[in-house]
Structures are given as C-alpha cells and as structure tokens.
PDB file of C-alpha atoms in Angstrom:
ATOM      1  CA  MET N   1     -16.498   2.861   7.908  1.00 55.00           C
ATOM      2  CA  THR N   2     -15.194  -0.084   6.093  1.00 87.00           C
ATOM      3  CA  TYR N   3     -11.190  -0.078   5.651  1.00 93.00           C
ATOM      4  CA  VAL N   4      -8.741  -2.544   4.206  1.00 95.00           C
ATOM      5  CA  ASP N   5      -5.419  -2.991   5.794  1.00 96.00           C
ATOM      6  CA  VAL N   6      -2.603  -3.670   3.015  1.00 96.00           C
ATOM      7  CA  VAL N   7       1.007  -4.346   4.343  1.00 97.00           C
ATOM      8  CA  ALA N   8       4.006  -4.482   1.945  1.00 97.00           C
ATOM      9  CA  VAL N   9       7.206  -6.066   3.243  1.00 98.00           C
ATOM     10  CA  ARG N  10      10.841  -5.044   1.846  1.00 98.00           C
ATOM     11  CA  HIS N  11      12.267  -8.170   0.524  1.00 96.00           C
ATOM     12  CA  ASP N  12      15.398  -6.900  -1.318  1.00 97.00           C
ATOM     13  CA  GLY N  13      17.641  -5.018   1.080  1.00 95.00           C
ATOM     14  CA  SER N  14      18.943  -2.289  -1.911  1.00 96.00           C
ATOM     15  CA  ALA N  15      15.233  -1.239  -2.138  1.00 97.00           C
ATOM     16  CA  PRO N  16      14.484   1.922  -0.664  1.00 97.00           C
ATOM     17  CA  ALA N  17      13.265   1.903   3.019  1.00 98.00           C
ATOM     18  CA  GLY N  18       9.812   2.330   4.334  1.00 98.00           C
ATOM     19  CA  GLN N  19       9.980   5.913   4.957  1.00 97.00           C
ATOM     20  CA  THR N  20      10.428   6.370   1.030  1.00 97.00           C
ATOM     21  CA  THR N  21       8.374   3.471   0.011  1.00 97.00           C
ATOM     22  CA  VAL N  22       5.373   4.743   2.029  1.00 97.00           C
ATOM     23  CA  ILE N  23       5.403   8.200  -0.051  1.00 97.00           C
ATOM     24  CA  ARG N  24       5.568   6.434  -3.201  1.00 96.00           C
ATOM     25  CA  LEU N  25       2.789   4.005  -2.305  1.00 96.00           C
ATOM     26  CA  LEU N  26       0.577   6.586  -1.374  1.00 96.00           C
ATOM     27  CA  GLY N  27       1.375   9.067  -4.552  1.00 96.00           C
ATOM     28  CA  LEU N  28       0.379   6.015  -6.849  1.00 96.00           C
ATOM     29  CA  LEU N  29      -3.073   5.104  -5.149  1.00 96.00           C
ATOM     30  CA  PRO N  30      -6.460   6.993  -5.867  1.00 94.00           C
ATOM     31  CA  ALA N  31      -6.086  10.464  -4.275  1.00 92.00           C
ATOM     32  CA  HIS N  32      -9.713  10.134  -2.939  1.00 91.00           C
ATOM     33  CA  TRP N  33      -8.836   7.137  -0.707  1.00 93.00           C
ATOM     34  CA  SER N  34      -8.022   7.930   2.920  1.00 94.00           C
ATOM     35  CA  CYS N  35      -4.809   6.091   3.869  1.00 96.00           C
ATOM     36  CA  THR N  36      -3.170   6.023   7.140  1.00 96.00           C
ATOM     37  CA  PRO N  37       0.293   4.693   7.212  1.00 97.00           C
ATOM     38  CA  GLU N  38       2.223   2.587   9.736  1.00 98.00           C
ATOM     39  CA  VAL N  39       5.931   2.608   8.682  1.00 98.00           C
ATOM     40  CA  SER N  40       9.018   0.801   9.784  1.00 98.00           C
ATOM     41  CA  THR N  41      12.227   0.161   7.543  1.00 97.00           C
ATOM     42  CA  ASP N  42      11.005  -2.830   6.118  1.00 98.00           C
ATOM     43  CA  ARG N  43       7.508  -2.673   6.436  1.00 98.00           C
ATOM     44  CA  VAL N  44       4.524  -0.550   5.423  1.00 98.00           C
ATOM     45  CA  CYS N  45       0.911  -0.831   6.811  1.00 98.00           C
ATOM     46  CA  LEU N  46      -1.639   1.227   5.064  1.00 97.00           C
ATOM     47  CA  ARG N  47      -5.243   1.284   6.638  1.00 97.00           C
ATOM     48  CA  ILE N  48      -7.245   2.348   3.335  1.00 96.00           C
ATOM     49  CA  VAL N  49     -10.509   3.667   3.711  1.00 94.00           C
ATOM     50  CA  PRO N  50     -11.960   3.803  -0.259  1.00 89.00           C
ATOM     51  CA  ASP N  51     -14.851   5.659  -1.513  1.00 86.00           C
ATOM     52  CA  GLY N  52     -18.126   4.105  -1.244  1.00 83.00           C
ATOM     53  CA  ARG N  53     -18.184   2.457  -4.734  1.00 87.00           C
ATOM     54  CA  THR N  54     -14.766   0.679  -4.437  1.00 91.00           C
ATOM     55  CA  ASP N  55     -15.015  -2.924  -2.694  1.00 91.00           C
ATOM     56  CA  ARG N  56     -12.317  -4.547  -0.961  1.00 91.00           C
ATOM     57  CA  ALA N  57     -11.290  -6.824  -4.157  1.00 93.00           C
ATOM     58  CA  ALA N  58     -10.669  -3.368  -6.189  1.00 94.00           C
ATOM     59  CA  VAL N  59      -8.468  -2.099  -3.516  1.00 94.00           C
ATOM     60  CA  ARG N  60      -6.363  -5.183  -3.571  1.00 93.00           C
ATOM     61  CA  ARG N  61      -6.206  -4.978  -7.548  1.00 95.00           C
ATOM     62  CA  ALA N  62      -5.047  -1.406  -7.208  1.00 95.00           C
ATOM     63  CA  VAL N  63      -2.431  -2.288  -4.556  1.00 95.00           C
ATOM     64  CA  ALA N  64      -1.105  -5.013  -6.728  1.00 95.00           C
ATOM     65  CA  ARG N  65      -0.843  -2.716  -9.623  1.00 96.00           C
ATOM     66  CA  VAL N  66       0.723  -0.056  -7.683  1.00 96.00           C
ATOM     67  CA  LEU N  67       3.354  -2.695  -6.093  1.00 96.00           C
ATOM     68  CA  ALA N  68       4.223  -3.734  -9.959  1.00 96.00           C
ATOM     69  CA  ASP N  69       5.788  -0.004 -10.457  1.00 96.00           C
ATOM     70  CA  THR N  70       9.361   0.015 -10.981  1.00 94.00           C
ATOM     71  CA  ALA N  71       9.534   2.609  -8.387  1.00 93.00           C
ATOM     72  CA  LEU N  72       8.431  -0.006  -5.847  1.00 96.00           C
ATOM     73  CA  CYS N  73      10.930  -2.599  -6.831  1.00 96.00           C
ATOM     74  CA  GLY N  74      11.998  -4.707  -3.712  1.00 97.00           C
ATOM     75  CA  TRP N  75       8.693  -4.767  -2.104  1.00 97.00           C
ATOM     76  CA  SER N  76       5.595  -7.061  -2.049  1.00 96.00           C
ATOM     77  CA  GLU N  77       2.611  -7.242  -0.404  1.00 95.00           C
ATOM     78  CA  GLU N  78       2.452  -9.595   2.496  1.00 93.00           C
ATOM     79  CA  PRO N  79       0.099 -12.542   1.978  1.00 82.00           C
TER      80      PRO N  79
END
C-alpha cells in the first residue's frame, strides 16, 4: 500500500492548536482517502493513503489547496 506523509506546522501562535487543525484538515481532504493523523499542539502529521488513481503529486496539490483555506491560517506544510 502506497502512502504519503504530510506534515503541517503552526507558525502563528494565535492559530488554532493541532487538535482543532487536524479536524479541519481531514474535513477538507477527499473523503475517500484514508488518513492516519499524529497530532501535537504545533504539528500535525497525516499519513494519507489515496485511492489507486491518485499519485503523490496530486496528494501534495490537494494538501496545498487545503492549507490555503482561511480556516487553516497560521499553518503551513513543512518542507
């Protein structure tokens, strides 16, 4: 099974903590992707298992779009 690990970090202390952010992230990603989160206050790691038609680049693009949502202001993907 192929997966993609994505890490988001909080760079603005006034942004919601990881426990809230992970709910928002999961809610904005495609529902048919399997996601396993690891969450701390300032860091969220998602292990994403996309469907068989979706490649790593498409996952990264989707995550970038999600992190651009105003609900996730103060968070960005870790390089």
